[in-house]
PDB file of C-alpha atoms in Angstrom:
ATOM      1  CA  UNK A  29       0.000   0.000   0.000  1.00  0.00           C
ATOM      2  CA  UNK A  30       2.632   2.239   0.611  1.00  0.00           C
ATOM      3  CA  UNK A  31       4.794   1.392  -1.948  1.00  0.00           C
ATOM      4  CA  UNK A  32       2.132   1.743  -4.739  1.00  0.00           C
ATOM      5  CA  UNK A  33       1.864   5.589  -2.952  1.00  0.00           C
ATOM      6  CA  UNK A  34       5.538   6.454  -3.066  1.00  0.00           C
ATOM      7  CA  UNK A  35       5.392   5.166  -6.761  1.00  0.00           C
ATOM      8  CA  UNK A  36       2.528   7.680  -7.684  1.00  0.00           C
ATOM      9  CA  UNK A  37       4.477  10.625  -6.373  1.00  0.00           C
ATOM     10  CA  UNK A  38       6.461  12.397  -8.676  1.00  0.00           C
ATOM     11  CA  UNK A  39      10.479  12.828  -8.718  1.00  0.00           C
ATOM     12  CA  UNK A  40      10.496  15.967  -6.301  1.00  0.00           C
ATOM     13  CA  UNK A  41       8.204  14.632  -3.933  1.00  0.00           C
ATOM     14  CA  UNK A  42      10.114  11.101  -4.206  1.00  0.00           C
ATOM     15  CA  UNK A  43      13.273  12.794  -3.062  1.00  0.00           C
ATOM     16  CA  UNK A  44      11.292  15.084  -0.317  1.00  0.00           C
ATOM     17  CA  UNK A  45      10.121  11.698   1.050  1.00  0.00           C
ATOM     18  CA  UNK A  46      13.336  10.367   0.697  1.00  0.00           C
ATOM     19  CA  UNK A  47      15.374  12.304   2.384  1.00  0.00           C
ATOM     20  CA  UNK A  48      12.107  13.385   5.250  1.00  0.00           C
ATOM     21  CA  UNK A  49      12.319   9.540   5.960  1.00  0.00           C
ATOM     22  CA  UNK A  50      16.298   9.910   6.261  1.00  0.00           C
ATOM     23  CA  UNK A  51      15.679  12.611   8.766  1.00  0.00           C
ATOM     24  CA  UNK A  52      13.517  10.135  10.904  1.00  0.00           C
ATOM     25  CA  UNK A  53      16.014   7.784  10.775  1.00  0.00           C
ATOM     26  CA  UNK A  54      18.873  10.152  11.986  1.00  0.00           C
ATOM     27  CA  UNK A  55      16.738  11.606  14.314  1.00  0.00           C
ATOM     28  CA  UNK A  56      15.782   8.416  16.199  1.00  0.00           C
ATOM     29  CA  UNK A  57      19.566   6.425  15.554  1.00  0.00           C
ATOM     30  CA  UNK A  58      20.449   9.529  17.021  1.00  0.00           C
ATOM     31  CA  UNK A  59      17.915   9.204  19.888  1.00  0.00           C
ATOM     32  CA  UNK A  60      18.878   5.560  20.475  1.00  0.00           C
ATOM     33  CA  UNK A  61      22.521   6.025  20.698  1.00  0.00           C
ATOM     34  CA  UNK A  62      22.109   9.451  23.359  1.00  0.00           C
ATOM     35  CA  UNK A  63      19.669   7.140  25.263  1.00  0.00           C
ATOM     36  CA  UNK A  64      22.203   4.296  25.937  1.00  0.00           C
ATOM     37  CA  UNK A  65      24.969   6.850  26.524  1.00  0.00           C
ATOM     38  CA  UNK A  66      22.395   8.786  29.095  1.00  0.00           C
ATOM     39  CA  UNK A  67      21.809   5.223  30.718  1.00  0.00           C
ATOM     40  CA  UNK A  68      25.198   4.219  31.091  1.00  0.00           C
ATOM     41  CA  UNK A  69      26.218   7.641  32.451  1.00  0.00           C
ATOM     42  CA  UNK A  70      23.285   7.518  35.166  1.00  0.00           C
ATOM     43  CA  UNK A  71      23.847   3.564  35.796  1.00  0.00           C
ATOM     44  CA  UNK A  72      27.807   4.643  36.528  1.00  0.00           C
ATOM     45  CA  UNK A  73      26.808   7.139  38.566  1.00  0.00           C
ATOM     46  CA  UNK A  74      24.295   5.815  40.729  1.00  0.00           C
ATOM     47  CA  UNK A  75      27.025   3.144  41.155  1.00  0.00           C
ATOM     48  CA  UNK A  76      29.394   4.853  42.088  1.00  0.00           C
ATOM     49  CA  UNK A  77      27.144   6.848  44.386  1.00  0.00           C
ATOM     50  CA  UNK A  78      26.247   3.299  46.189  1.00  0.00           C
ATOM     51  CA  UNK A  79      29.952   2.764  46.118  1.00  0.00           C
ATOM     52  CA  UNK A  80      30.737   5.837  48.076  1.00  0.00           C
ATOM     53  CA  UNK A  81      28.285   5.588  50.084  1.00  0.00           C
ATOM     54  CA  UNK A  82      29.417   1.513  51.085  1.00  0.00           C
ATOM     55  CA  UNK A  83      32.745   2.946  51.754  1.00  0.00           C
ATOM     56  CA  UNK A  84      31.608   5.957  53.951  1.00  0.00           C
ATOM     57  CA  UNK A  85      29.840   3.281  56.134  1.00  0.00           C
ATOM     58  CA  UNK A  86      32.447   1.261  55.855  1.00  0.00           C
ATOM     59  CA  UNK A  87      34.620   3.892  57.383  1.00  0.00           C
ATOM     60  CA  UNK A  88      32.130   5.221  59.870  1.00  0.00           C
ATOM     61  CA  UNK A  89      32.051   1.879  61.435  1.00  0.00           C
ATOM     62  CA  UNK A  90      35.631   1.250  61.586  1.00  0.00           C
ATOM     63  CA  UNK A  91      35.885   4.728  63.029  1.00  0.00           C
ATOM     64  CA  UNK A  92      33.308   3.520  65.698  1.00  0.00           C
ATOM     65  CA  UNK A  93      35.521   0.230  66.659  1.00  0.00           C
ATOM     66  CA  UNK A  94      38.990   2.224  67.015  1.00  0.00           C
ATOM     67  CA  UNK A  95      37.226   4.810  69.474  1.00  0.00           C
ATOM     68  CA  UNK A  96      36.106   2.219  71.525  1.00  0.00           C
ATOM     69  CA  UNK A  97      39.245   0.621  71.419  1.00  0.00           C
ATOM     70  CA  UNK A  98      40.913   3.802  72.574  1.00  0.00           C
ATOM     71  CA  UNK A  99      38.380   5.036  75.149  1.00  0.00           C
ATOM     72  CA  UNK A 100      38.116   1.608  76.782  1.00  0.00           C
ATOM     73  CA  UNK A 101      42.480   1.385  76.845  1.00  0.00           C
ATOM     74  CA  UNK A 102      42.483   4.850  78.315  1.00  0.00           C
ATOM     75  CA  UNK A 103      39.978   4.444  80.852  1.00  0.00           C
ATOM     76  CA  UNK A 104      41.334   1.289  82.064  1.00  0.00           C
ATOM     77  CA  UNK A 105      44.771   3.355  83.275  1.00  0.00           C
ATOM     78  CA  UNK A 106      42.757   5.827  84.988  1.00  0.00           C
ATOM     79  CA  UNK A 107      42.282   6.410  88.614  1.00  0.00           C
ATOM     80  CA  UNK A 108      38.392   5.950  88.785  1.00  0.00           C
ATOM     81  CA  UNK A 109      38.634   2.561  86.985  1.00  0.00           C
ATOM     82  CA  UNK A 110      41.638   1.526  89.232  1.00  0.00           C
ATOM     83  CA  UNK A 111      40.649   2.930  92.710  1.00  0.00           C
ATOM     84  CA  UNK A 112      37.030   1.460  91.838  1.00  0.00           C
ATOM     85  CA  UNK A 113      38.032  -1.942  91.293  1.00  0.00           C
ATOM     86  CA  UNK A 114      40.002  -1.789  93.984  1.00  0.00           C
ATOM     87  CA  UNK A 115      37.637  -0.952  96.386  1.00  0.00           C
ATOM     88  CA  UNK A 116      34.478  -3.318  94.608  1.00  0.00           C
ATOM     89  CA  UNK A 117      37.198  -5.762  95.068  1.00  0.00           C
ATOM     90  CA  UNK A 118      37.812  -5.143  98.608  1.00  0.00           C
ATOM     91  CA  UNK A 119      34.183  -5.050  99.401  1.00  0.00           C
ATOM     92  CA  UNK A 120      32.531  -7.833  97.486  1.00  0.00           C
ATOM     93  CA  UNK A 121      33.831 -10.721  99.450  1.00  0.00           C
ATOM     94  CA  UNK A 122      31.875  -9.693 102.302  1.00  0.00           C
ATOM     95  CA  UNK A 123      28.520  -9.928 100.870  1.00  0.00           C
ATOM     96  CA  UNK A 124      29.252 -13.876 100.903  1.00  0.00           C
ATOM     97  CA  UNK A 125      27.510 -13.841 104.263  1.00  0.00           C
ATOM     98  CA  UNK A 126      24.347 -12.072 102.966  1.00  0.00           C
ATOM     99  CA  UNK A 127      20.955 -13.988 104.123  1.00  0.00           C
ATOM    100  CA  UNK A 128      18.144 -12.108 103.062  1.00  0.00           C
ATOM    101  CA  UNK A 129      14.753 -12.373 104.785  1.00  0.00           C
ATOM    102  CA  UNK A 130      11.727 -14.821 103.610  1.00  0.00           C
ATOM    103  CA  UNK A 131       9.988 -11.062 102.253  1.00  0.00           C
ATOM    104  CA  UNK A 132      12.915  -9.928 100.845  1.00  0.00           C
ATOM    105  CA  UNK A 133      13.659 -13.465  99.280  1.00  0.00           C
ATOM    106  CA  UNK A 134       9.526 -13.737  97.766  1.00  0.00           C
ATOM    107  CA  UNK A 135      10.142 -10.066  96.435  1.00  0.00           C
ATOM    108  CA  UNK A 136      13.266 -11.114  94.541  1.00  0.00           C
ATOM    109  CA  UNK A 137      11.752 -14.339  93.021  1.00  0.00           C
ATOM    110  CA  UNK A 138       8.739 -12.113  92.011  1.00  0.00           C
ATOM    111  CA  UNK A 139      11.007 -10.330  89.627  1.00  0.00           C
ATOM    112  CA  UNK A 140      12.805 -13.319  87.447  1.00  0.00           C
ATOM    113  CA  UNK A 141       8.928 -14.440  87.605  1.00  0.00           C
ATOM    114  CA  UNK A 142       7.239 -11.419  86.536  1.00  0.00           C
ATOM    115  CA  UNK A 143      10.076  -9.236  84.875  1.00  0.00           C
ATOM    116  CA  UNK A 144      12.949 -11.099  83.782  1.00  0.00           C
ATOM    117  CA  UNK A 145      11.474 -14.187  82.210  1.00  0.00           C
ATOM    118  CA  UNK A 146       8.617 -12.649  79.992  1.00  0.00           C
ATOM    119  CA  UNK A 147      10.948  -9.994  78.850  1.00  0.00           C
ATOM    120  CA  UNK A 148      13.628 -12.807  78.063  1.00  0.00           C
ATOM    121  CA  UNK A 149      10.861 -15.415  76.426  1.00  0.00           C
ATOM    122  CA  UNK A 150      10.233 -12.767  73.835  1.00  0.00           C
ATOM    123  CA  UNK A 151      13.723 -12.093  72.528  1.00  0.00           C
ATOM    124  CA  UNK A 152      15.296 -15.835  72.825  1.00  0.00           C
ATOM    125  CA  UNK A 153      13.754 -19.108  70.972  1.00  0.00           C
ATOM    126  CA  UNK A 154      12.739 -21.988  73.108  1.00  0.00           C
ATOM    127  CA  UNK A 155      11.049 -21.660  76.729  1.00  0.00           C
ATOM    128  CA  UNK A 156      13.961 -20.668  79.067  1.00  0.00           C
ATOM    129  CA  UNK A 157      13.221 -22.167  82.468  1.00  0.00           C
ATOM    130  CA  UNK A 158      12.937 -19.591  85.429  1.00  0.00           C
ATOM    131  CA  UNK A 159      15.161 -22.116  87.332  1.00  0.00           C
ATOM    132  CA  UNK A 160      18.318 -21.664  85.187  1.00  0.00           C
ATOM    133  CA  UNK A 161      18.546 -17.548  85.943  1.00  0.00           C
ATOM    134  CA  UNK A 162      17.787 -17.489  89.682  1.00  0.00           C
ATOM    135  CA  UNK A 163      20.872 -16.356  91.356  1.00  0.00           C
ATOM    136  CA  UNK A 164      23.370 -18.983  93.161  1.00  0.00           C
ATOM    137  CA  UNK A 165      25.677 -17.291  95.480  1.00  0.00           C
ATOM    138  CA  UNK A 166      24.608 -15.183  98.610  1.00  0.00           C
ATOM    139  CA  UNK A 167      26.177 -12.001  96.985  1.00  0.00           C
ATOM    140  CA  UNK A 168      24.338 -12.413  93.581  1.00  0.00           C
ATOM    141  CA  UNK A 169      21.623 -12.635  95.791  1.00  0.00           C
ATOM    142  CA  UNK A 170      22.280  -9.483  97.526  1.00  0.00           C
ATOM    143  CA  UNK A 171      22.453  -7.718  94.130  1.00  0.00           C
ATOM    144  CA  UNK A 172      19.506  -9.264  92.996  1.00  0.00           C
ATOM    145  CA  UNK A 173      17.273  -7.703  95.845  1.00  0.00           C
ATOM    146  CA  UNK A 174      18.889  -4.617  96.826  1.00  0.00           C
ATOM    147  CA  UNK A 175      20.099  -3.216  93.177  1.00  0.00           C
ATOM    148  CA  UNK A 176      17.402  -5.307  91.163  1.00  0.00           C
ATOM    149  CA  UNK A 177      14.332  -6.150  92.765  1.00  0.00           C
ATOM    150  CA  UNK A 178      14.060  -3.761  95.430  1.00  0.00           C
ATOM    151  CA  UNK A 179      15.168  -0.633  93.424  1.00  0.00           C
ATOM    152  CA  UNK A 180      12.954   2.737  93.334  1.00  0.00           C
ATOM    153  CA  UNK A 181      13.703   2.660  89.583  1.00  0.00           C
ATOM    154  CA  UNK A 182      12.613   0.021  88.060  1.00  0.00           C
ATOM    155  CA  UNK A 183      12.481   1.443  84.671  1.00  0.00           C
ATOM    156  CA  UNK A 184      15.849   2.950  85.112  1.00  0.00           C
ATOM    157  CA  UNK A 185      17.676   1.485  87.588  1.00  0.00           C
ATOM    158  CA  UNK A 186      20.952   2.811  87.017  1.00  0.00           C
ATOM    159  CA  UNK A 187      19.944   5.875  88.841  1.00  0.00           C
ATOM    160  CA  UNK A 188      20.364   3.969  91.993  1.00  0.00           C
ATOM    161  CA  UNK A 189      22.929   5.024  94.526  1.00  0.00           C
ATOM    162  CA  UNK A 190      23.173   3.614  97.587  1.00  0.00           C
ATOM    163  CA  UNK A 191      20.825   0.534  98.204  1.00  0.00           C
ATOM    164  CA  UNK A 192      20.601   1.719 101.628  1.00  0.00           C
ATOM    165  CA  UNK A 193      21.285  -1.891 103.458  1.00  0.00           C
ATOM    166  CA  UNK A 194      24.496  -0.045 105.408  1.00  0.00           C
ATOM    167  CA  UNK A 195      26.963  -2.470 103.714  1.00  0.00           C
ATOM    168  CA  UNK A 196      30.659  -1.643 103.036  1.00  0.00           C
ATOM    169  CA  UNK A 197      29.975  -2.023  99.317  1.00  0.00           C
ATOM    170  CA  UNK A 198      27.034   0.049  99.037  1.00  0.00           C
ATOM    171  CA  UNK A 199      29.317   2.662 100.557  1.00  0.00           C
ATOM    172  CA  UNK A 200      31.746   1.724  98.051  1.00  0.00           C
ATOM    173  CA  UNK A 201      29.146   2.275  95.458  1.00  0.00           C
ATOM    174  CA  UNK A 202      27.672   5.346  96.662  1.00  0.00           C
ATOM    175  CA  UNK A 203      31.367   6.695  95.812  1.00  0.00           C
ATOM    176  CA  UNK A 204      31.943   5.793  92.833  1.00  0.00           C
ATOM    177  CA  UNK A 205      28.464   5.080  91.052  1.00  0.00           C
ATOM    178  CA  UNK A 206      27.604   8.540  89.615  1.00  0.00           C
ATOM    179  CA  UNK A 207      31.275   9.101  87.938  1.00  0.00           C
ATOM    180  CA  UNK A 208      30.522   5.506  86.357  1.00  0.00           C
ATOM    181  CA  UNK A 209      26.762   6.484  84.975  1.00  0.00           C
ATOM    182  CA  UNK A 210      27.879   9.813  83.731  1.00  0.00           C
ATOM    183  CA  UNK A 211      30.810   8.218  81.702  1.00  0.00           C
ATOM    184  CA  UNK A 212      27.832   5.884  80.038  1.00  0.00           C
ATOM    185  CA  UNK A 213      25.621   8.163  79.318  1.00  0.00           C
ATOM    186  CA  UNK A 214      28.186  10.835  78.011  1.00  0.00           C
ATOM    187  CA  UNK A 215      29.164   8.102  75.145  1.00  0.00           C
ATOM    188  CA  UNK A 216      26.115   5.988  75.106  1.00  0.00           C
ATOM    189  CA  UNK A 217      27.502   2.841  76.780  1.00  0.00           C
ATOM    190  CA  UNK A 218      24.431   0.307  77.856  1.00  0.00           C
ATOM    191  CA  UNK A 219      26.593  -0.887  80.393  1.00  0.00           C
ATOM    192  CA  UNK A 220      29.895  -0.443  82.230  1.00  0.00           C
ATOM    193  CA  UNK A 221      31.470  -3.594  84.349  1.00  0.00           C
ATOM    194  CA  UNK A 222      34.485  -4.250  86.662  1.00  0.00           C
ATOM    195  CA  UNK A 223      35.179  -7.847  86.888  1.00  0.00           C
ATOM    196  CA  UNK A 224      37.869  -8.889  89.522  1.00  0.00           C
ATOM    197  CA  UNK A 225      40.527 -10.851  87.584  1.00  0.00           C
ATOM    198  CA  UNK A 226      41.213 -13.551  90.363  1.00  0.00           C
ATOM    199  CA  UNK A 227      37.463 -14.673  91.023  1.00  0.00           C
ATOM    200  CA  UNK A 228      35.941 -13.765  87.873  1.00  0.00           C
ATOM    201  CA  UNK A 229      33.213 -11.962  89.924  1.00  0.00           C
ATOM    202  CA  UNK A 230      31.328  -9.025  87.910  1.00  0.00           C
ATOM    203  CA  UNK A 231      31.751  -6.668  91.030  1.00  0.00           C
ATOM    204  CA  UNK A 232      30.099  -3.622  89.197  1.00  0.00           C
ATOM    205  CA  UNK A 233      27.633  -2.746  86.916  1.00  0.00           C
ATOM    206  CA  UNK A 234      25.925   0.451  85.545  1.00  0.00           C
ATOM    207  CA  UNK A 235      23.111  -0.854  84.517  1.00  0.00           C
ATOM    208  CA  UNK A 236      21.804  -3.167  87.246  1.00  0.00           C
ATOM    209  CA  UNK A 237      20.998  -6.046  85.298  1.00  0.00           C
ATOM    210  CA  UNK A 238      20.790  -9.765  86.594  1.00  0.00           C
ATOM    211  CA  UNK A 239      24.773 -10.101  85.410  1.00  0.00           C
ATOM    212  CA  UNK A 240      25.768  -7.815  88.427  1.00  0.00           C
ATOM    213  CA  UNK A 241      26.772 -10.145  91.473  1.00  0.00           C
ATOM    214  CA  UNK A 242      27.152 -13.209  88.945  1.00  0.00           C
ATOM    215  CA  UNK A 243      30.153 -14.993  88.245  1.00  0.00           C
ATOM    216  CA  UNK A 244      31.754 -15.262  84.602  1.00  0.00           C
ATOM    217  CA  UNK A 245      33.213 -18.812  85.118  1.00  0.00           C
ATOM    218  CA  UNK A 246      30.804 -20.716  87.265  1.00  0.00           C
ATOM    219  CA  UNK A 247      27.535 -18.859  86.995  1.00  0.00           C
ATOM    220  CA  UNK A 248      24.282 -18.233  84.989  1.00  0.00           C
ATOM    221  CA  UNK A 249      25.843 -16.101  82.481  1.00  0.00           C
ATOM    222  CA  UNK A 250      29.700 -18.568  81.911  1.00  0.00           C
ATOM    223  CA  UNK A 251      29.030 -19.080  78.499  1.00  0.00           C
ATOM    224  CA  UNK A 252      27.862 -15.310  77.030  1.00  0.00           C
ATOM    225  CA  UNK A 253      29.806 -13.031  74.848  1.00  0.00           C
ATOM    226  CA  UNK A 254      30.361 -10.900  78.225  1.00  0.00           C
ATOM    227  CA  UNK A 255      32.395 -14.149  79.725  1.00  0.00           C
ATOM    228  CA  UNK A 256      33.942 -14.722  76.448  1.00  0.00           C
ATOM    229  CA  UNK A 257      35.487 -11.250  76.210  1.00  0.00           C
ATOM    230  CA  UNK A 258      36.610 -11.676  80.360  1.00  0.00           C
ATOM    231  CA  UNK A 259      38.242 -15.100  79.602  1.00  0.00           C
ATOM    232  CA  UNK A 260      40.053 -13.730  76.486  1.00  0.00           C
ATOM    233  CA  UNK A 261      40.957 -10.442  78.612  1.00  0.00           C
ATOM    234  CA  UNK A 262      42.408 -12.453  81.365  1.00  0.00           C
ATOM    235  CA  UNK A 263      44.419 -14.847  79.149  1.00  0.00           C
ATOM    236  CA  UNK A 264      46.323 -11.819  77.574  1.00  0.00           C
ATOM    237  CA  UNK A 265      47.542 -10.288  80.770  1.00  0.00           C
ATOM    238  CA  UNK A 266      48.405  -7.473  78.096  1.00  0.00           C
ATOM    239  CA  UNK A 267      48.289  -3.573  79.175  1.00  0.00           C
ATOM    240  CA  UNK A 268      47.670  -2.593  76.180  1.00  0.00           C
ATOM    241  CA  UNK A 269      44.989  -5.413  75.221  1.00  0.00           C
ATOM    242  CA  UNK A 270      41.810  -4.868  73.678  1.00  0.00           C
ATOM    243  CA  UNK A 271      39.309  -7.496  73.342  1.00  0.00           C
ATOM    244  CA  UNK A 272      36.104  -7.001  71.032  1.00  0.00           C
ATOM    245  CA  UNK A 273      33.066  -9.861  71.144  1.00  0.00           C
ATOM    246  CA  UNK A 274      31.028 -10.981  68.391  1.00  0.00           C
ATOM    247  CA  UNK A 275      27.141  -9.789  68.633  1.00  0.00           C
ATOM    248  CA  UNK A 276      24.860 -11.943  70.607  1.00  0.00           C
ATOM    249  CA  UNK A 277      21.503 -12.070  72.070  1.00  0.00           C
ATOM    250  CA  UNK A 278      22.443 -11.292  75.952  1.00  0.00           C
ATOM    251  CA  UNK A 279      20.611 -13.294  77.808  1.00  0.00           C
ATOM    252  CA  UNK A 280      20.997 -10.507  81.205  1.00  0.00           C
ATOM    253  CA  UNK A 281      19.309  -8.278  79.214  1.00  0.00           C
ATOM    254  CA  UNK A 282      16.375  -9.627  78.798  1.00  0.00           C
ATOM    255  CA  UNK A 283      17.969 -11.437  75.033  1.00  0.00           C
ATOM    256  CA  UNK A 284      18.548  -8.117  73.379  1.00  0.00           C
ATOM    257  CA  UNK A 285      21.350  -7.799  71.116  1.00  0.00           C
ATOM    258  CA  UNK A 286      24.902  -6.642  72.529  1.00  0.00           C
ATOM    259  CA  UNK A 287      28.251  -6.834  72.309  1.00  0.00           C
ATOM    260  CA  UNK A 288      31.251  -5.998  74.738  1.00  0.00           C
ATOM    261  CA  UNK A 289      34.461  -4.338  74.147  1.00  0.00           C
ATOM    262  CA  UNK A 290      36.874  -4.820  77.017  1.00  0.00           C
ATOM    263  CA  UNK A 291      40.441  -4.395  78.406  1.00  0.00           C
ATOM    264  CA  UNK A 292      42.994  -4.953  81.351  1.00  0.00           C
ATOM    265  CA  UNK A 293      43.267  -3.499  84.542  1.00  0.00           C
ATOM    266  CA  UNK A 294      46.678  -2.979  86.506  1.00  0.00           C
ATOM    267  CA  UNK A 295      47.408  -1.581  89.714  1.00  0.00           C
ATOM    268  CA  UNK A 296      51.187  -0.837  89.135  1.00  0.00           C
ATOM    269  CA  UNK A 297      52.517  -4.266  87.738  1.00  0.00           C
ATOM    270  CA  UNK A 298      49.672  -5.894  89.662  1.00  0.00           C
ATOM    271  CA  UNK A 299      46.987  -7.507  87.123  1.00  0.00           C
ATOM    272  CA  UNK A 300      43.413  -7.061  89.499  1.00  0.00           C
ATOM    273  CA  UNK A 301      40.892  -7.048  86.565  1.00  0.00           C
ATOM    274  CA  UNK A 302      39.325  -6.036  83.404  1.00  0.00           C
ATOM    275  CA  UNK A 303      36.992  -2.846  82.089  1.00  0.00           C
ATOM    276  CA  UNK A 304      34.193  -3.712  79.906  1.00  0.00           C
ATOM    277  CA  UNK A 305      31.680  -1.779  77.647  1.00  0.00           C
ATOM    278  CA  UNK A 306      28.677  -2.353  75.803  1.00  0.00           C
ATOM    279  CA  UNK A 307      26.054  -0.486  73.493  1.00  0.00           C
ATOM    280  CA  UNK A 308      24.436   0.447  72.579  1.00  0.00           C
ATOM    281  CA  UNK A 309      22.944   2.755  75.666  1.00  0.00           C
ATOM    282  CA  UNK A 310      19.714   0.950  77.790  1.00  0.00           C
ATOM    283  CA  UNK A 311      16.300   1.962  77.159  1.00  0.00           C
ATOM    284  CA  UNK A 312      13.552   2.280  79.580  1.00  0.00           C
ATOM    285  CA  UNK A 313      12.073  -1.135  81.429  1.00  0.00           C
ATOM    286  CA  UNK A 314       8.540  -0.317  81.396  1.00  0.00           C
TER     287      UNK A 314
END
């Protein structure tokens, strides 16, 4: 049909046609060839914009690890970190003798019951018995009523102080407790520990979870990332040791994600224990 049309035209408006359809076919090899060059040039660059962007994290993160590195090496050679761990040291020992009271022990078994486990059953698989998380030792005990069960915060109970029992170690803590709680929340820490290096006793804790008291190579919590990075930290018996755990569903946390960064602590020559971080920083109980 078209061809009998073209062969009606005359000579003039053969080569008009001609050289009109010519035009069309620039025009759209033309088109063709700038869109492939326009799609490789915005394919490149969004690549290299994902590329950038990989490495910036990349960096950030890295970034992240070597200040934590750093902070936790410097802070364990300070005084508050030494003279604390000296003195949590000193004091801990005594709350081996602890007995608490038939109320006071019903009011610590109502937390695990009420708190504890149905915060833990929703961030770990399986059915985690209550039995396997109640403290063992008279002073995980102690720490489990007085800084746990029995605190005024219960959403936050960092905030504590002094537990008020008159004990050598609340004294102790009363000291040294604020300097420890501004330090995490100045760089977002969710918890600070000092574990004594000769009984493997977490003798501290900001936060005031069900790890303070416990022991890192006989108790509840032996086989976390927290006694992982306390083992590896105590094998080095290197001052300038840093020690960085995988992430991990931490069971004293009610199962939420963590990880721990930690280091050696010397008094002079003499190794007494280790400084450990995590983040990020605790939210609210409630």
């Amino acid at each position: 049909m078209v061809l009998k049309l073209f062969r009606r035209l005359g000579v003039q408006s053969k080569v008009l046609a001609m050289v009109l359809l010519a035009s069309l076919l620039s025009l759209l090899l033309t088109g063709l060839v700038s869109y492939n060059i326009g799609s490789n040039v915005l394919t490149t660059a969004f690549t290299n914009q994902l590329i950038a962007l990989r490495d910036g994290r990349a960096e950030a993160i890295k970034n992240y690890f070597d200040f934590l590195s750093n902070h936790v090496l410097t802070m364990g050679e300070g005084f508050l970190v030494i003279d604390g761990l000296k003195e949590f040291r000193a004091a801990f020992p005594k709350l081996e003798s602890t007995v608490l009271s038939p109320d006071q022990q019903k009011k610590m078994l109502a937390y695990y019951n009420d708190e504890f486990m149905p915060k833990l059953r929703k961030n770990v698989e399986g059915n985690p018995a209550l039995a396997t998380y109640l403290p063992q030792t008279p002073a995980d005990r102690f720490f489990s009523y007085y800084y746990t069960a029995n605190n005024p915060y219960p959403k936050q109970p960092s905030l504590l102080n002094d537990a008020g029992d008159g004990s050598e170690y609340s004294a102790v803590h009363r000291k040294f407790h604020f300097r420890f709680r501004r330090l995490a929340e100045v760089f977002g820490y969710r918890d600070i520990f000092l574990v004594d290096i000769d009984t493997a006793n977490v003798v501290y804790s900001v936060a005031k979870d069900a790890d303070m008291g416990s022991n890192l190579k006989t108790g509840i919590f032996a086989d976390t990332a927290l006694a992982k990075t306390f083992d590896e930290i105590r094998k080095s018996r290197d001052p300038n040791f840093v020690y960085i755990s995988d992430m991990e569903r931490y069971k004293a946390s009610f199962g939420e994600p963590a990880f721990f960064v930690g280091t050696t602590v010397f008094d002079g020559d003499k190794f007494i224990g280790c400084l450990l971080y995590t983040s990020p920083s605790p939210r609210d109980r409630g």
